[in-house]
Short mmCIF file of C-alpha atoms in Angstrom, two decimals:
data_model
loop_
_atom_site.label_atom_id
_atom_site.label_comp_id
_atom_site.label_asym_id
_atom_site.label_seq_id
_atom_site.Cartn_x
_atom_site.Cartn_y
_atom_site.Cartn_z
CA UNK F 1 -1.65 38.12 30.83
CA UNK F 2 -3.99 35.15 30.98
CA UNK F 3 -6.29 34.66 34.39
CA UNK F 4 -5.04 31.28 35.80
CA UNK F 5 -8.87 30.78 36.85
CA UNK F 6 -9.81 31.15 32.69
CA UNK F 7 -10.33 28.48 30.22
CA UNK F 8 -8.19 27.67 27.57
CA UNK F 9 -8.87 25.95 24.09
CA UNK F 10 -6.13 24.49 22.84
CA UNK F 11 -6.62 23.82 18.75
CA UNK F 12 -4.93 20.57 17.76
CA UNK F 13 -3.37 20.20 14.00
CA UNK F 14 -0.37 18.83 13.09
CA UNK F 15 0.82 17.98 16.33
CA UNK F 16 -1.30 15.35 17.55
CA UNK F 17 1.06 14.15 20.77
CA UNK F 18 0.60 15.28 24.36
CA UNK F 19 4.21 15.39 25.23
CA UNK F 20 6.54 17.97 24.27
CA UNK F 21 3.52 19.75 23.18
CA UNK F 22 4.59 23.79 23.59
CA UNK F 23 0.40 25.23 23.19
CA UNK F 24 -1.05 22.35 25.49
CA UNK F 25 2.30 22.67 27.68
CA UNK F 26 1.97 26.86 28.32
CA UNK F 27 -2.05 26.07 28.06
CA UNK F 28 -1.74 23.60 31.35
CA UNK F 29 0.54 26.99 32.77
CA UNK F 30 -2.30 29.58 31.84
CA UNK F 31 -5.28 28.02 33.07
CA UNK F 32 -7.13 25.99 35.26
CA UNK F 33 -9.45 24.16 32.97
CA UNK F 34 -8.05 23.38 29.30
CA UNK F 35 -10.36 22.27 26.39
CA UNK F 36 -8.59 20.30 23.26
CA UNK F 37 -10.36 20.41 19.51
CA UNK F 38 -9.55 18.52 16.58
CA UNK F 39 -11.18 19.79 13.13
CA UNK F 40 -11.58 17.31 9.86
CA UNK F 41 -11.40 20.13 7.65
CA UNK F 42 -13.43 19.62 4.75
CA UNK F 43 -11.67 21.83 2.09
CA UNK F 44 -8.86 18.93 2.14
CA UNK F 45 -10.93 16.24 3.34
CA UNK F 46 -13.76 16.54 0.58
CA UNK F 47 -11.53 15.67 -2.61
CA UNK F 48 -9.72 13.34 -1.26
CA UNK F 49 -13.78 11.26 -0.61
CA UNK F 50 -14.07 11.85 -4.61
CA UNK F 51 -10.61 9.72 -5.40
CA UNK F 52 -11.30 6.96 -2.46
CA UNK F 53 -12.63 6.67 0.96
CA UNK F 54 -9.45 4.52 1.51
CA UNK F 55 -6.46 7.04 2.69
CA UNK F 56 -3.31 6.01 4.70
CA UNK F 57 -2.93 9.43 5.77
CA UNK F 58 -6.79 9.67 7.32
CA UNK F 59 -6.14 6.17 8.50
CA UNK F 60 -2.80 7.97 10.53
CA UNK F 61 -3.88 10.62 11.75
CA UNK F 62 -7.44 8.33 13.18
CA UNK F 63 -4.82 6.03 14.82
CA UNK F 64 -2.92 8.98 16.38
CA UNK F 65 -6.17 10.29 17.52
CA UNK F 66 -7.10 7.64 19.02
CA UNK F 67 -4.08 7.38 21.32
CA UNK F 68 -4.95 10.98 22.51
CA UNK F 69 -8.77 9.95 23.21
CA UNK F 70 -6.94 6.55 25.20
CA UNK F 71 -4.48 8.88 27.09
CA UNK F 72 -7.01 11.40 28.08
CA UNK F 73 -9.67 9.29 29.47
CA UNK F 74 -8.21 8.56 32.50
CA UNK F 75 -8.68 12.71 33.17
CA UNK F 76 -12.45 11.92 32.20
CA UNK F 77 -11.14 14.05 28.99
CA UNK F 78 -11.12 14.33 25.70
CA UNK F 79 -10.40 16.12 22.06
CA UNK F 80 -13.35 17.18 20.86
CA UNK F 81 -13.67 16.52 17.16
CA UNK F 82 -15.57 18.26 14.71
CA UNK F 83 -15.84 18.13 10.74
CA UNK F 84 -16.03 21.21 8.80
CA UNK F 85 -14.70 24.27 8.06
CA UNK F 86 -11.69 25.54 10.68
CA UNK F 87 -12.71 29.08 10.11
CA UNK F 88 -16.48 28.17 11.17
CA UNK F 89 -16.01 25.25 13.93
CA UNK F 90 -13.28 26.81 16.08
CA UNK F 91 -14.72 30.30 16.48
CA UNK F 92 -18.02 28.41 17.61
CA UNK F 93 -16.59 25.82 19.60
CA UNK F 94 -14.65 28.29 21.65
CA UNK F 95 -17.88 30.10 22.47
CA UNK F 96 -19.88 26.77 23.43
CA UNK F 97 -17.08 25.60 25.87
CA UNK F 98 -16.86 29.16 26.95
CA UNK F 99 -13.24 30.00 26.87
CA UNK F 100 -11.59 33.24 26.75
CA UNK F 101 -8.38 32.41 25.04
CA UNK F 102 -7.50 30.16 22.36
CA UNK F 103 -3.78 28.59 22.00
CA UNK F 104 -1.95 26.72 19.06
CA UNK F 105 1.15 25.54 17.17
CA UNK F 106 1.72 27.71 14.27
CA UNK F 107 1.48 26.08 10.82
CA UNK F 108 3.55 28.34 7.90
CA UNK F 109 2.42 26.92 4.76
CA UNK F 110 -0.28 29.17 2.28
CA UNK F 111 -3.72 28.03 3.35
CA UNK F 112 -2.76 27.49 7.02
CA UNK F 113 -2.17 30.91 7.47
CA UNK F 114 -4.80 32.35 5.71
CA UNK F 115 -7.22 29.91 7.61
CA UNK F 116 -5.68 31.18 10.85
CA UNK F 117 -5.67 35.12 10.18
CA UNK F 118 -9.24 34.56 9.48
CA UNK F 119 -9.74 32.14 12.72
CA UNK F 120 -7.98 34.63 14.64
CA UNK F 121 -10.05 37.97 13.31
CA UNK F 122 -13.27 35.80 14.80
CA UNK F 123 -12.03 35.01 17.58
CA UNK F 124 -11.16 38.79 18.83
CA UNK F 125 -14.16 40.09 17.91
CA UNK F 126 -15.66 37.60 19.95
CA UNK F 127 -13.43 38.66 22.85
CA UNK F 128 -11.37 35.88 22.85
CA UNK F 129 -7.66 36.02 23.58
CA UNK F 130 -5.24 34.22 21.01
CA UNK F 131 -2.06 33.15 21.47
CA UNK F 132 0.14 31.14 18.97
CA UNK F 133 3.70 29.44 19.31
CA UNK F 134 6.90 27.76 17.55
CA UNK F 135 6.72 23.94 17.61
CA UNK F 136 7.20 22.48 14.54
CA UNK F 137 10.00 23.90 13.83
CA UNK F 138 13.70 24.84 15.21
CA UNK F 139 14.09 28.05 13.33
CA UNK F 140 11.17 29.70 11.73
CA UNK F 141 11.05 30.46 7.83
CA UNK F 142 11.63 34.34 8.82
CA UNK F 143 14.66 34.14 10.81
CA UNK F 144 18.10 33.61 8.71
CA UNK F 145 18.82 36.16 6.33
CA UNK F 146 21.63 36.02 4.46
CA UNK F 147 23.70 38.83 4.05
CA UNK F 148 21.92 41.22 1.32
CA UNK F 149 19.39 40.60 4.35
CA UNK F 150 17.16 38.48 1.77
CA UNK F 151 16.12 34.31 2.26
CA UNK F 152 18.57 31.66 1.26
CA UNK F 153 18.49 30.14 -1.91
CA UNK F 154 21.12 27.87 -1.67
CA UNK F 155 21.16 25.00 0.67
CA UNK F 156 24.94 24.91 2.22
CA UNK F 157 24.85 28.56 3.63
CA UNK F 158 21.48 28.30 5.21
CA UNK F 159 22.65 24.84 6.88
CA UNK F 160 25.54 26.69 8.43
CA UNK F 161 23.36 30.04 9.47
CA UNK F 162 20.81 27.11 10.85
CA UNK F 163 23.00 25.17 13.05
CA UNK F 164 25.23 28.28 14.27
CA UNK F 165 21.26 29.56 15.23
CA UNK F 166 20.24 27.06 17.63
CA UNK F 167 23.97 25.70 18.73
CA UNK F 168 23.86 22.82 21.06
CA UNK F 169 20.45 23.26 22.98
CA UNK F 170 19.83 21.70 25.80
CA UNK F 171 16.56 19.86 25.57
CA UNK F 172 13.79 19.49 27.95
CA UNK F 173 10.85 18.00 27.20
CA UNK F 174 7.71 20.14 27.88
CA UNK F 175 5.22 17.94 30.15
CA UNK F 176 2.04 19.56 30.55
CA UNK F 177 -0.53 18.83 33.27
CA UNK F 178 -3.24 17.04 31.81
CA UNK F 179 -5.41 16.74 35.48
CA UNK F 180 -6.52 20.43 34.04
CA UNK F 181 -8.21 18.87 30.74
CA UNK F 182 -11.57 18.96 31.00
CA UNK F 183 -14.85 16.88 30.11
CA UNK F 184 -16.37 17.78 26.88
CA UNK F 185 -18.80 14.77 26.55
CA UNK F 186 -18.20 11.50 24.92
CA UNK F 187 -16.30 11.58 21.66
CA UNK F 188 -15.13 9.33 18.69
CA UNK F 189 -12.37 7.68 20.56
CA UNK F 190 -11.39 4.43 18.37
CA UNK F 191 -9.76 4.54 15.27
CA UNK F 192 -12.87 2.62 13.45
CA UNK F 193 -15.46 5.58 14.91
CA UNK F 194 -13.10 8.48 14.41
CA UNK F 195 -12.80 7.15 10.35
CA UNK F 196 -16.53 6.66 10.17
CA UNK F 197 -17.11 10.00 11.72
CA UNK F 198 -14.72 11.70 8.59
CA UNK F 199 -16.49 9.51 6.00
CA UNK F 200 -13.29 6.89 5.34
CA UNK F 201 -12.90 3.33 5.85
CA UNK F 202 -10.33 1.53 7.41
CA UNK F 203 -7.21 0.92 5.42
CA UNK F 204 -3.77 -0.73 5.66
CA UNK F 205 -0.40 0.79 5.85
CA UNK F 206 3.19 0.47 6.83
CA UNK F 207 3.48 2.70 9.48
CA UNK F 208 1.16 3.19 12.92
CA UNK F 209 -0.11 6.34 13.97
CA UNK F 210 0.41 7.79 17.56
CA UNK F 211 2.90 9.48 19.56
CA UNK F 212 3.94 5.66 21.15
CA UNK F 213 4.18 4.35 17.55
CA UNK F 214 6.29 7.05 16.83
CA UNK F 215 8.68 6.71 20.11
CA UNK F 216 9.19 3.27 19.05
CA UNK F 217 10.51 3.87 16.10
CA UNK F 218 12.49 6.57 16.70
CA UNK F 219 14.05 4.03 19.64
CA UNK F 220 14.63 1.62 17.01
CA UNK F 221 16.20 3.99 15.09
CA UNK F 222 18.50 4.89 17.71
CA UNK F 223 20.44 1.65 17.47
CA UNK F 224 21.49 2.41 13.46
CA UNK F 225 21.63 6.22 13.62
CA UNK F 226 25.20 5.90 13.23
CA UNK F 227 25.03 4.22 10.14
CA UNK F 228 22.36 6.12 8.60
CA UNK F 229 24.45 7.73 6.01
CA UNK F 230 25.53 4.68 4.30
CA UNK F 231 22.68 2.08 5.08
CA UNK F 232 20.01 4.87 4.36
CA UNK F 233 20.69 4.32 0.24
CA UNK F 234 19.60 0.47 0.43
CA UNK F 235 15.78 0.39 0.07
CA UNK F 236 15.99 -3.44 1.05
CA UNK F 237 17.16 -2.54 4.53
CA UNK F 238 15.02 -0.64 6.21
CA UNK F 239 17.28 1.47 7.56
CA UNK F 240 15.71 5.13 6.81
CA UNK F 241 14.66 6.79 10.06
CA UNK F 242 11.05 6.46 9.04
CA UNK F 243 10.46 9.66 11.37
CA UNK F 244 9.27 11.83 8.16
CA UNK F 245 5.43 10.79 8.82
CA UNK F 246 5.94 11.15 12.78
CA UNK F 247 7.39 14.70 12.68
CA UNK F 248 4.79 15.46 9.38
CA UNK F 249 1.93 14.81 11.86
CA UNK F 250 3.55 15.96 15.23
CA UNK F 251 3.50 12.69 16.92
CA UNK F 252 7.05 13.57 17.69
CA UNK F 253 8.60 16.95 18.57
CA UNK F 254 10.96 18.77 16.24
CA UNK F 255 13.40 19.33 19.42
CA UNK F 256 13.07 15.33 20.29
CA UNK F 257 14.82 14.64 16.94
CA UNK F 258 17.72 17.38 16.81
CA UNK F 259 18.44 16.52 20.63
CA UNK F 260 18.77 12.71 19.34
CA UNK F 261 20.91 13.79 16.14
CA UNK F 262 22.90 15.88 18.38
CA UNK F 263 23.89 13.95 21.04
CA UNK F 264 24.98 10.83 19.12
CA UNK F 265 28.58 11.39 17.62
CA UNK F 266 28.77 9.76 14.10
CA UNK F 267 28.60 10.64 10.29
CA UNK F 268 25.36 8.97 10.32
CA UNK F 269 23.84 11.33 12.85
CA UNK F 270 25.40 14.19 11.09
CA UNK F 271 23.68 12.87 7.93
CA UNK F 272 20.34 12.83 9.25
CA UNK F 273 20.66 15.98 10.88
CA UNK F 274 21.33 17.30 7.97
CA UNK F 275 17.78 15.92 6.14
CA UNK F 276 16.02 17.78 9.27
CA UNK F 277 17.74 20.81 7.73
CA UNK F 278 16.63 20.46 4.77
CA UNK F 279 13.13 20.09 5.53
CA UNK F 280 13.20 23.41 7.24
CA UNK F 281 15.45 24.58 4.41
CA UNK F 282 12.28 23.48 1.97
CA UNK F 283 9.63 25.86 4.84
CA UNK F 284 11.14 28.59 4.32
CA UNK F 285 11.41 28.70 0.78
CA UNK F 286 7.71 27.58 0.13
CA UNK F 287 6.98 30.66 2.64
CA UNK F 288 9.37 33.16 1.27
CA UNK F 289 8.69 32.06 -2.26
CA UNK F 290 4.95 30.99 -2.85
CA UNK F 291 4.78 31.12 -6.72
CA UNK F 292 6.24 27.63 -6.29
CA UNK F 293 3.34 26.29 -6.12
CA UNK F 294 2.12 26.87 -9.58
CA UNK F 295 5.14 26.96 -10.95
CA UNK F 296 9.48 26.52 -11.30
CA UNK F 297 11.08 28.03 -8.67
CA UNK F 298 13.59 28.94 -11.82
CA UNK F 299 11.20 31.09 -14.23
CA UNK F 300 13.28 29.91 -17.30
CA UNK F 301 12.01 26.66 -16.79
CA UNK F 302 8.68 27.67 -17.14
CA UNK F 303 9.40 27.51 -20.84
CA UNK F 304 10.28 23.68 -20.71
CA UNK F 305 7.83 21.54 -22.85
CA UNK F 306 7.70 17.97 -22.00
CA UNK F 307 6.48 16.27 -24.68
CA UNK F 308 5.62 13.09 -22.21
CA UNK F 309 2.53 10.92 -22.81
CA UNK F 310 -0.60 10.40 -20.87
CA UNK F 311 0.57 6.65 -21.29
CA UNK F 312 4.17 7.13 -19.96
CA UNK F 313 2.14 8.86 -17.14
CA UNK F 314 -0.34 6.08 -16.07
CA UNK F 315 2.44 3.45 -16.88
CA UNK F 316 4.47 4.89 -14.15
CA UNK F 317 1.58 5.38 -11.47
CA UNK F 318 0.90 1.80 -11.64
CA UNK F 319 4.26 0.79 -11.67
CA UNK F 320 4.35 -0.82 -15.06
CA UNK F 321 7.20 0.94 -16.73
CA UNK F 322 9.21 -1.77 -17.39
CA UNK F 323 12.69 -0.46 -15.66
CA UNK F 324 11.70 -2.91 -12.17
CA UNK F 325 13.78 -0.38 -9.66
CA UNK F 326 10.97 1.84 -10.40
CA UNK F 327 8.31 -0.38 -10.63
CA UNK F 328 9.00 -1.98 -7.32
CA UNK F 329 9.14 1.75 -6.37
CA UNK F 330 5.49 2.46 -7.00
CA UNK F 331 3.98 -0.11 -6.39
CA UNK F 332 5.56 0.21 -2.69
CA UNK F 333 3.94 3.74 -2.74
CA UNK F 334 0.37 2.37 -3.95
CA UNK F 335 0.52 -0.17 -1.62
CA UNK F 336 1.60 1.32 1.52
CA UNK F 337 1.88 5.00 1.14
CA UNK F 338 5.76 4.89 1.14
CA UNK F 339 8.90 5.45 -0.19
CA UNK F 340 12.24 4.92 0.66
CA UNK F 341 13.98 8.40 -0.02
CA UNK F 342 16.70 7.24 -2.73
CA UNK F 343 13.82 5.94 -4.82
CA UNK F 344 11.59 9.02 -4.28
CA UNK F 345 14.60 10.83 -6.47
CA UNK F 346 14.81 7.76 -8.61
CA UNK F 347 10.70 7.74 -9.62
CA UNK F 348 10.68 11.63 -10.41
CA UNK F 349 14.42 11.69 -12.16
CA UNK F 350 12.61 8.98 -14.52
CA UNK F 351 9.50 10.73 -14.54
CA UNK F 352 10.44 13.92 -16.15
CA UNK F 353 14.05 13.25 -17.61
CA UNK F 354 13.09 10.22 -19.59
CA UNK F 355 9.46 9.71 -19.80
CA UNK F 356 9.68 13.30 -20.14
CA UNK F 357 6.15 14.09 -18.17
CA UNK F 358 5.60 17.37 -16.16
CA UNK F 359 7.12 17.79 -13.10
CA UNK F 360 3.90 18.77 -11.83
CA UNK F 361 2.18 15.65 -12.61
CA UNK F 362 4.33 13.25 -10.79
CA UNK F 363 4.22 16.27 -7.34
CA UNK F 364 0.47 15.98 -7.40
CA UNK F 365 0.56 12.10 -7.69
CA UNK F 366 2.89 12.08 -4.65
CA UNK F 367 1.05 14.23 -2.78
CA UNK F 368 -2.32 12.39 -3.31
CA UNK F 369 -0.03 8.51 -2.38
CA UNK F 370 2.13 9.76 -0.06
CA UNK F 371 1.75 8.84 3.73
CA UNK F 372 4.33 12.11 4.85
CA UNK F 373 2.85 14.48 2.80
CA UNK F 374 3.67 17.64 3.23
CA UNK F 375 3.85 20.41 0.31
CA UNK F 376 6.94 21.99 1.25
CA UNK F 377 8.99 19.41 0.97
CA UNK F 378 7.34 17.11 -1.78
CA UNK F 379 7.51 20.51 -4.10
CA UNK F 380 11.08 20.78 -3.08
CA UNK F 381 12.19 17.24 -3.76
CA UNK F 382 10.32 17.48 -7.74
CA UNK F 383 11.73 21.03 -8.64
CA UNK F 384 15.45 19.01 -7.19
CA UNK F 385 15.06 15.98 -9.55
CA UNK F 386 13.64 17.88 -12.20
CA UNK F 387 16.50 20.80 -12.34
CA UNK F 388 14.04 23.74 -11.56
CA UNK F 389 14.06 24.62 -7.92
CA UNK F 390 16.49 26.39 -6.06
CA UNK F 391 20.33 24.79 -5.45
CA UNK F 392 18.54 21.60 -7.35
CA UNK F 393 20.46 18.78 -9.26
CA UNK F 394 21.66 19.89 -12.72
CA UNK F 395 19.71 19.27 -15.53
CA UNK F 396 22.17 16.96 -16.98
CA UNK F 397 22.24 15.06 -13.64
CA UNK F 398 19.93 12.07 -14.77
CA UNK F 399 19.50 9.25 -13.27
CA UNK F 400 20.11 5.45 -14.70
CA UNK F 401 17.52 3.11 -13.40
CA UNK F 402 19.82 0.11 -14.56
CA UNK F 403 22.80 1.49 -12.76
CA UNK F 404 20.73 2.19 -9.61
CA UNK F 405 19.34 -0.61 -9.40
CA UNK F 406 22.57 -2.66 -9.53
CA UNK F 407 24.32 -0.28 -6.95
CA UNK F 408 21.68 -0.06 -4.71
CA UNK F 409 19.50 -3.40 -4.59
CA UNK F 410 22.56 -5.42 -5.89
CA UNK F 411 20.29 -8.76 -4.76
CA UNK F 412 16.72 -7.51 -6.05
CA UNK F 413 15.47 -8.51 -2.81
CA UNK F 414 13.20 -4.98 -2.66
CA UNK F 415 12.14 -5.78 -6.78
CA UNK F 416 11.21 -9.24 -6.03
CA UNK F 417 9.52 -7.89 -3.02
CA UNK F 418 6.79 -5.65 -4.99
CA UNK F 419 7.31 -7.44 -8.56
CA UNK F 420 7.03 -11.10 -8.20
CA UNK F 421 6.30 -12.09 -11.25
CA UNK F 422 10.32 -11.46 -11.39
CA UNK F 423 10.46 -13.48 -8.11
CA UNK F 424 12.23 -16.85 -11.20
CA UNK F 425 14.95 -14.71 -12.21
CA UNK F 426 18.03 -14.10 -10.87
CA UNK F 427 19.20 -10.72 -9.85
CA UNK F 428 21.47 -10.51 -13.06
CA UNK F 429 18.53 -11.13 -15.09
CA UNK F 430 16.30 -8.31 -13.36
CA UNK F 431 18.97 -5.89 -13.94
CA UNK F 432 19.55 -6.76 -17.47
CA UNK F 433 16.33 -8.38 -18.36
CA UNK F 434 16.24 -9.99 -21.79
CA UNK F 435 12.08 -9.76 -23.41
CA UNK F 436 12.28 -13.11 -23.55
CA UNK F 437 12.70 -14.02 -20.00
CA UNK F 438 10.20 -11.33 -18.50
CA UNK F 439 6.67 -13.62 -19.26
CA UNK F 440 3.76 -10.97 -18.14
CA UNK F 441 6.67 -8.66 -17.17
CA UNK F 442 5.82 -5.50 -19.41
CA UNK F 443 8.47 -4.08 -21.96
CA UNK F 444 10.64 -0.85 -21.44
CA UNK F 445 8.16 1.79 -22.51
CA UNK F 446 11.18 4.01 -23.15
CA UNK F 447 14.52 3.69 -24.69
CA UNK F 448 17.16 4.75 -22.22
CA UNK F 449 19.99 6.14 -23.92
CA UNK F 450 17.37 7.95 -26.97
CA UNK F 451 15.48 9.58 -24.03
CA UNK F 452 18.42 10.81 -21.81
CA UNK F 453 19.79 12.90 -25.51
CA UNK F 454 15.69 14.10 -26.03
CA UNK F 455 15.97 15.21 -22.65
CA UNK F 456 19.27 17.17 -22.58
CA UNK F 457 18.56 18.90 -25.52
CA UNK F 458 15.05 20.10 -24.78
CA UNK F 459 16.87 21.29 -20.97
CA UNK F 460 19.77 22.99 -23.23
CA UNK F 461 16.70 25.10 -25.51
CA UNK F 462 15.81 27.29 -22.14
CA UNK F 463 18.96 26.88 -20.14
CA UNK F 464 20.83 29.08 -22.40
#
């Protein structure tokens, strides 16, 4: 039992709100004088500097930072931030601020906790009391069992053993008292300082960081939840929930979202319900099953060769493949750090069913670009498009870029949006572009119909 006249540090990660916040909420019950800390760690800062000092996702989580630093001043508070390595910095900032417990959000992917067993072996040696909690997620990865009393593998089931798990809960938001934050000195507090202070520069994207940002959008969202399950396959209407990057960086709670979902009676809020599903559904099989992170979830696949070129590769980073759906695709990655969800399938079905590149390649791309980020479920969309993960599309399930992009940007207003040098032609032309018409428009670099048959048959060698 914690002293109520102790000091608590609360360690800040992925949830970078104040609201809804179960470790700062139980903290603000615990103690009388609560301490916040924010570490840039440098084992996934550091590599990131050696590609560009440019990152939406640095440039996020600075902007959501910087809301926290606004909200706490009035308390003549705020996180302290530190750069380095989690298993050094927390251990010694909980001695300097002299607290005797320590209180966070627990993370379940591979290196978050390892870093945390170690954090936590530092911290009781020191003395210091640690206590951890559920937050970002409804149902932890080591809950539902299915019958033989071993993890799901199969999506359907472990939606049904999900939502009979939490039923209809009644949620109420967490408000902890924030007059028990305490001074720690002045601090990076703008988004500019808290970027220079991590060693990036300011950058543009789509999306604002913050827990406010992230209200707002989830507001707007409100209005066309119930349509979400048609209107979310039209990258041209903005119509996704955008919450991916919100609840990726715990600007919003977990229980915020499934309360909305739940409450609103439509297909569409069914639908998106469903996608929060699945990103747990994605947790607990990166947790249960870790070798898919070097490899197919399926072992047979590991014996696919893709006979894909380094050229094919670059072609379709830069968005210069030729097919525009997927073009207009990447370059809306590149440019903003996002990707509408249907498209995300789209770039990786083309990736390695018809240019025939690695799986793997196009994952670690995506996880480099993208502005939601998270392994779990970037590993579990590739080894879905690609045929190797668990309950994943078939391998003869492969996409048509031609046919997608006349189902599902009928009007090329999102091609003409990221490739205007097709702005001249008509939407019929786009979709069946003649070489002729395209001027600096490059060339298919791959033949549809040839690579589709290369890529069954090398799928048929190891499926047998």
């Amino acid at each position: 039992m914690i002293n109520t006249k102790q000091k608590i540090l609360v360690w800040i990660r992925r949830d970078l709100r104040l609201k809804d916040h179960t470790a700062l909420y139980q903290a603000s019950k615990d103690a009388a004088n609560i301490k916040l800390v924010f570490v840039f760690d440098y084992h996934i800062l550091d590599p990131l500097k050696q590609k560009s000092t440019e990152d939406h996702r640095l440039q996020f989580i600075c902007e959501s930072l910087a809301e926290l630093q606004f909200r706490l001043a009035p308390y003549k508070s705020a996180v302290l931030i530190r750069y380095g390595d989690p298993k050094i910095e927390i251990p010694m900032v909980a001695q300097e601020q002299q607290v005797n417990a320590v209180y966070w959000n627990r993370d379940y992917s591979e290196y978050p906790r390892q870093r945390d067993a170690a954090v936590t072996n530092e911290l009781m040696a020191a003395g210091i009391q640690v206590q951890t909690f559920q937050d970002h997620v409804m149902v932890e990865p080591d809950t539902l069992l299915n019958k033989e009393q071993k993890p799901y593998q199969v999506f359907t089931p472990y939606s049904n053993a999900w939502r009979q798990s939490i039923g209809i809960p009644t949620h109420k938001t967490l408000i902890a008292n924030l007059e028990k934050c305490g001074d720690v000195g002045k601090q990076p507090s703008s988004t500019d300082e808290l970027l220079k202070f991590c060693g990036f520069k300011k950058t543009e994207s789509i999306l604002k960081g913050g827990e406010k940002e992230g209200q707002k959008q989830l507001d707007i969202f409100r209005t066309y939840i119930s349509n979400y399950d048609t209107a979310r396959d039209y990258p041209y209407l903005n119509q996704t929930s955008y919450m991916s990057v919100y609840i990726r960086h715990g600007c919003i709670s977990i229980r915020q979202l499934v309360a909305l979902a739940q409450e609103q009676d439509s297909n569409g809020a069914d639908v998106w319900l469903t996608e929060l599903i699945w990103r747990e559904f994605y947790q607990m099989i990166a947790y249960h099953y870790p070798h898919i992170r070097t490899g197919s979830f399926k072992p047979k696949y590991q014996r696919l060769e893709y006979p894909g070129s380094e050229e094919h590769l670059e072609a379709w980073k830069q968005g210069q493949t030729g097919f525009p759906i997927i073009d207009a695709a990447m370059r809306c990655l590149n440019q903003t750090g996002w990707m509408h969800n249907r498209l995300r399938m789209l770039t990786a079905s083309f990736l390695c069913k018809l240019a025939l590149v690695h799986w793997r390649r196009g994952e670690r791309y995506f996880a480099w670009k993208l502005l939601d980020y998270e392994f779990a479920s970037n590993n579990g969309g590739w080894q879905w498009a690609s045929g190797t993960g668990c309950d994943a599309a078939p391998y003869f399930r492969i996409f048509n870029p031609e046919t997608q992009s006349k189902t599902y940007d009928k009007e090329a207003k999102f091609i003409k949006q990221y490739c205007p040098e097709l702005e001249h032609l008509s939407a019929k032309e786009i979709h069946n572009p003649l070489p002729h018409l395209r001027g600096h428009y490059p060339l298919p670099i791959i033949d549809y119909k040839r690579h589709r048959q290369l890529a069954l048959e090398l799928y048929r060698q190891v499926d047998q």
